[in-house]
mmCIF file of C-alpha atoms in Angstrom:
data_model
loop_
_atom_site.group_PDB
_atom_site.id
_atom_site.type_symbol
_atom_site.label_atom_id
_atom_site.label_comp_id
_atom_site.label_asym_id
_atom_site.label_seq_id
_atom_site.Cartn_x
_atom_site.Cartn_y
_atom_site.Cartn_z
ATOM 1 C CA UNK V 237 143.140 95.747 95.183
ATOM 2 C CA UNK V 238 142.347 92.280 94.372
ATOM 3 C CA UNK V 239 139.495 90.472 96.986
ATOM 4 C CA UNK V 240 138.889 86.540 96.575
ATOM 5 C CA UNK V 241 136.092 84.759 98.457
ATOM 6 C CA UNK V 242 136.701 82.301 100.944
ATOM 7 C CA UNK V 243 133.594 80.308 102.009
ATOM 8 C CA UNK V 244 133.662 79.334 105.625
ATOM 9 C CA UNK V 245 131.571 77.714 108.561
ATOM 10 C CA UNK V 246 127.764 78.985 108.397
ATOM 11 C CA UNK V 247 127.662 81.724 111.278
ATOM 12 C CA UNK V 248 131.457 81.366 112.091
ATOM 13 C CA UNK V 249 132.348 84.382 109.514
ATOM 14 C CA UNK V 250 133.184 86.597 112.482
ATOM 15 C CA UNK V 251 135.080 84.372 114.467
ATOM 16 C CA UNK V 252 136.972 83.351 111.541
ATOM 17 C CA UNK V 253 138.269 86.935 111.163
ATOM 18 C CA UNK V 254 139.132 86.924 114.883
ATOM 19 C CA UNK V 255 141.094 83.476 114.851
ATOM 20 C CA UNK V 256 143.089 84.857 111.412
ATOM 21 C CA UNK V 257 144.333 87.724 113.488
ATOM 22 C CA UNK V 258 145.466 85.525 116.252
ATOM 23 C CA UNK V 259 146.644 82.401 114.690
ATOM 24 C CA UNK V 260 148.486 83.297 111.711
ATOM 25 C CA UNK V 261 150.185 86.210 111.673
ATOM 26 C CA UNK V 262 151.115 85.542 108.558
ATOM 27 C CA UNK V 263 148.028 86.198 106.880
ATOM 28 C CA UNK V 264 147.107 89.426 109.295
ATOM 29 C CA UNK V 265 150.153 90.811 107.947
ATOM 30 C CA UNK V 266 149.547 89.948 104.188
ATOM 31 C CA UNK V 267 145.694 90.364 103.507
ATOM 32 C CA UNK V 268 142.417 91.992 104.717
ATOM 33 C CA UNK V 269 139.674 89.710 105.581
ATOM 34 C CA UNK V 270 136.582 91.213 105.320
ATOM 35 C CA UNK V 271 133.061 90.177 107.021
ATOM 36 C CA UNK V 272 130.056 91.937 105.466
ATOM 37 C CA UNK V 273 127.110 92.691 107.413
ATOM 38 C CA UNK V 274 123.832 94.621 107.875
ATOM 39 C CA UNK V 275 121.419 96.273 109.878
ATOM 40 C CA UNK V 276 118.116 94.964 110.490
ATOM 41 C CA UNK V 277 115.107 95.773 112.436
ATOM 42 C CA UNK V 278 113.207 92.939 113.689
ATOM 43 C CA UNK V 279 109.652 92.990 115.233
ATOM 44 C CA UNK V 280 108.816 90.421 117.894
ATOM 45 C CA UNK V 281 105.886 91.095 119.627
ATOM 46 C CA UNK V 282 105.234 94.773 119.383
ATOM 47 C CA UNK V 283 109.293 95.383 120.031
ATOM 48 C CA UNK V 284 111.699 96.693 117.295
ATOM 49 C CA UNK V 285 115.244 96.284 118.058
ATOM 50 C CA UNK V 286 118.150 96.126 115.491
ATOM 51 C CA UNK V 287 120.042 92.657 114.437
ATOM 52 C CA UNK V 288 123.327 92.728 112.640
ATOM 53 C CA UNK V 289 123.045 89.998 110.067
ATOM 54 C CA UNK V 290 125.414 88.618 107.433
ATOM 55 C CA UNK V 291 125.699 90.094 103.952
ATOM 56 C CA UNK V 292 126.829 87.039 102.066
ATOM 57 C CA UNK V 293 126.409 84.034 104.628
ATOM 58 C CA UNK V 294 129.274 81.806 104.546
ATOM 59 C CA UNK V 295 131.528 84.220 102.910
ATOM 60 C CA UNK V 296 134.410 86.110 103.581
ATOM 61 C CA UNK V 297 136.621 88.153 101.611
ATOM 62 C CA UNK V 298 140.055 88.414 100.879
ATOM 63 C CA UNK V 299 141.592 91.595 99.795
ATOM 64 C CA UNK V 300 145.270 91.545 98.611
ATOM 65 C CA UNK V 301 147.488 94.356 96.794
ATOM 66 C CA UNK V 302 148.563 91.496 94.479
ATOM 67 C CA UNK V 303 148.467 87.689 93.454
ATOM 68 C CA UNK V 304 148.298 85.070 96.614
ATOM 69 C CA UNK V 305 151.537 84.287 97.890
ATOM 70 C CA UNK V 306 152.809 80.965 98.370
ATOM 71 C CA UNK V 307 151.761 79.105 101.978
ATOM 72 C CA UNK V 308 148.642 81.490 101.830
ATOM 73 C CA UNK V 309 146.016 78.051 101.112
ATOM 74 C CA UNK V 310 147.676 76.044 103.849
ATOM 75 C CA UNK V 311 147.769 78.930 106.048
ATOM 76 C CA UNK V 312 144.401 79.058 105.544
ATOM 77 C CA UNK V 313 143.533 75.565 106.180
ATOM 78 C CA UNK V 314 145.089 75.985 109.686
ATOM 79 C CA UNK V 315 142.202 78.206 111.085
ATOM 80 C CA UNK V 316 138.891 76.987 112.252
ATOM 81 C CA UNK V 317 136.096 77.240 110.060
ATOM 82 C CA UNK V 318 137.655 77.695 106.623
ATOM 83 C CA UNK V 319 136.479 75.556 103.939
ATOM 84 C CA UNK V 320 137.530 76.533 100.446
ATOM 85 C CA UNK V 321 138.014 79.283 98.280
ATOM 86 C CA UNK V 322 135.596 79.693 95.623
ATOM 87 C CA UNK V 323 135.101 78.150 92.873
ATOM 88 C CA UNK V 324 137.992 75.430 94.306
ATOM 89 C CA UNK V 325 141.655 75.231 95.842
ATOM 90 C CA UNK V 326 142.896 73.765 93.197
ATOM 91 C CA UNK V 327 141.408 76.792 90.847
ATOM 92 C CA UNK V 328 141.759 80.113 93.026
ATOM 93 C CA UNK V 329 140.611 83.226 90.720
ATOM 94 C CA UNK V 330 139.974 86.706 92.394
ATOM 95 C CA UNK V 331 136.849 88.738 91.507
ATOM 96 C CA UNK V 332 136.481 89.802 88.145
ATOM 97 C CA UNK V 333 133.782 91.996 86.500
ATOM 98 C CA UNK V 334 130.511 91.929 87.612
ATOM 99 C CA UNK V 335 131.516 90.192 91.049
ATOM 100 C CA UNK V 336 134.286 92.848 91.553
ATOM 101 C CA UNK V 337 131.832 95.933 90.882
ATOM 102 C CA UNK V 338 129.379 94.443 93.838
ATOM 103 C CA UNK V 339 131.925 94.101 96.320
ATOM 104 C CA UNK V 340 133.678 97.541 95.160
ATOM 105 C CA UNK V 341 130.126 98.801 95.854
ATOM 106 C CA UNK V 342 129.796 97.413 99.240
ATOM 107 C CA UNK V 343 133.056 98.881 100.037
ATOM 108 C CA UNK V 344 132.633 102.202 98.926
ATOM 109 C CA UNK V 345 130.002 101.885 102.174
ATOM 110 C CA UNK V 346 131.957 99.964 104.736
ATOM 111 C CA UNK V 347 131.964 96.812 106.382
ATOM 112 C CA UNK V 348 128.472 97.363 107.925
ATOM 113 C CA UNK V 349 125.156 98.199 105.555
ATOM 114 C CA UNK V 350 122.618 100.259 107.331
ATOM 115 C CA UNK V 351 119.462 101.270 105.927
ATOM 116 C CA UNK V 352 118.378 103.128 102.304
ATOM 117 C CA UNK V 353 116.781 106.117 101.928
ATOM 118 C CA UNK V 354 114.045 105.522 99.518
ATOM 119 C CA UNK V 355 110.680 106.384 98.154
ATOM 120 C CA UNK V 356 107.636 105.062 96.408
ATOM 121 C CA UNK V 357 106.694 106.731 92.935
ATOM 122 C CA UNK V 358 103.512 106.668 91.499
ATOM 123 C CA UNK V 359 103.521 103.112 90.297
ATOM 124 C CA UNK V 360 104.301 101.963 93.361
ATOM 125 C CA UNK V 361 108.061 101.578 92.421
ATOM 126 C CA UNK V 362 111.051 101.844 94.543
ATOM 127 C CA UNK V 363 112.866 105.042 94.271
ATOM 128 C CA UNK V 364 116.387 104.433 95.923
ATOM 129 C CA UNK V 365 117.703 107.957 96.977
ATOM 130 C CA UNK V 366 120.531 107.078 98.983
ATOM 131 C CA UNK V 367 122.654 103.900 100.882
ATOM 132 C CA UNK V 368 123.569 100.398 100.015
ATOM 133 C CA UNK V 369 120.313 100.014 97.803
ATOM 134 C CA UNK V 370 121.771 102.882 95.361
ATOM 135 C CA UNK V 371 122.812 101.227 92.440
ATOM 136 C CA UNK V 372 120.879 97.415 92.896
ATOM 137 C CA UNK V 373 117.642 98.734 91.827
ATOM 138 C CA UNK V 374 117.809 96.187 89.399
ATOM 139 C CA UNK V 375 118.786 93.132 91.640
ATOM 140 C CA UNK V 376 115.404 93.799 93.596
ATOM 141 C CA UNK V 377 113.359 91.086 93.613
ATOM 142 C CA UNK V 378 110.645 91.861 95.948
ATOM 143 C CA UNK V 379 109.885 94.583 98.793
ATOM 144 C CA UNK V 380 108.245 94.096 102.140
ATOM 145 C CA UNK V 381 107.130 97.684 102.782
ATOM 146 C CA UNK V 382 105.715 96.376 106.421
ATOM 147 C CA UNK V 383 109.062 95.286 107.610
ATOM 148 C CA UNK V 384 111.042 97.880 105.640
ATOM 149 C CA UNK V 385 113.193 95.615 103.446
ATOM 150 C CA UNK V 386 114.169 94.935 99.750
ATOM 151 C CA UNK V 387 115.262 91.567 98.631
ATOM 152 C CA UNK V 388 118.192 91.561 96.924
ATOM 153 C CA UNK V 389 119.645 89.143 94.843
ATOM 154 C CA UNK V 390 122.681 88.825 93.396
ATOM 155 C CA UNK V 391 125.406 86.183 91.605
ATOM 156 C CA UNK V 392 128.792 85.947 92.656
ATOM 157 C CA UNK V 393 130.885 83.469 91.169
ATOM 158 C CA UNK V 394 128.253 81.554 89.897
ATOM 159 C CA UNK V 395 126.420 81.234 92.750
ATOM 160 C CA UNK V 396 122.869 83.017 93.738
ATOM 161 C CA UNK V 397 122.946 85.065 96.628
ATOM 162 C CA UNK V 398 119.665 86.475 98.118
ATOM 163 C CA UNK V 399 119.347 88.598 101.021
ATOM 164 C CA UNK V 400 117.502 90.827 102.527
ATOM 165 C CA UNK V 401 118.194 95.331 103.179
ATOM 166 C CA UNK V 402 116.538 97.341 104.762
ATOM 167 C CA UNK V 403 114.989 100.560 103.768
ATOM 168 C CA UNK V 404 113.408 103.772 105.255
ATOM 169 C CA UNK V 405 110.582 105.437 103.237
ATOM 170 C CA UNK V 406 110.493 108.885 103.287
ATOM 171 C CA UNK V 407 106.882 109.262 101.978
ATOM 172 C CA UNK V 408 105.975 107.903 105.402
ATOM 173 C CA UNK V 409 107.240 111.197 107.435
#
């Protein structure tokens, strides 16, 4: 498979999915579009309930089982909410190394990130034992162990991504 990413309307990701699948059947036919989110629990006032946030805000991603075909840009350019691929239109390059391996690792999970499984070690270190943390150990960049999440960050294409995971520490059963 070969993904691209498509930057789009902050918060529209979703509905930009939706409208491809009705407006062009075209591109339903010929590609995936994949949204990326994750589970989060949120706190306000003494109540914990579970948000499904954006993985990569403003980004969608293309899977195809070869190179673009012609009309796939203006396509595109026909549904609300698109706004380039990256790095440019005029310059459209899939995934390649690096980039590939994070989405390929996101995918091996699915379309929706839930929480890690992860301890503390003596150092106070994070200890990833299992979920979409397994492997990034090295793109963490700072843990809240009050609200149960790891910064991540990450480069894609050039550009930094940070965002935040969340985590369950078994130490605390």
């Amino acid at each position: 498979m070969i993904y691209y990413v498509i930057q789009v309307v902050t918060n529209r990701e979703k509905s930009f999915c939706e409208n491809v699948k009705k407006l062009s059947s075209f591109l339903s036919e010929n590609y995936k579009f994949i949204f990326l989110t994750r589970e989060l629990q949120i706190r306000k006032q003494g109540v914990v309930s579970v948000e499904e946030k954006p993985v990569f805000s403003s980004y969608v991603f293309l899977e195809s089982e070869g190179e673009l075909l012609d009309g796939t840009l203006a396509e595109l350019k026909k549904i609300p909410g698109f706004c380039k691929f990256l790095n440019s239109n005029k310059d459209i390059s899939p995934l390649v190394d690096k980039d590939l391996e994070v989405i390929k690792h996101f995918m091996k999970i699915g379309e929706k990130l839930g929480s890690s499984l992860v301890r503390f070690d003596e150092n106070d270190r994070i200890v990833v034992l299992e979920g979409p943390l397994k492997g990034l150990e090295g793109n963490i960049v700072k843990v809240d162990r009050r609200k149960k999440r790891a910064k991540v960050q990450m480069d894609i294409k050039g550009y930094l991504h940070a965002f935040d995971l969340g985590f369950e520490d078994i130490g605390e059963r």
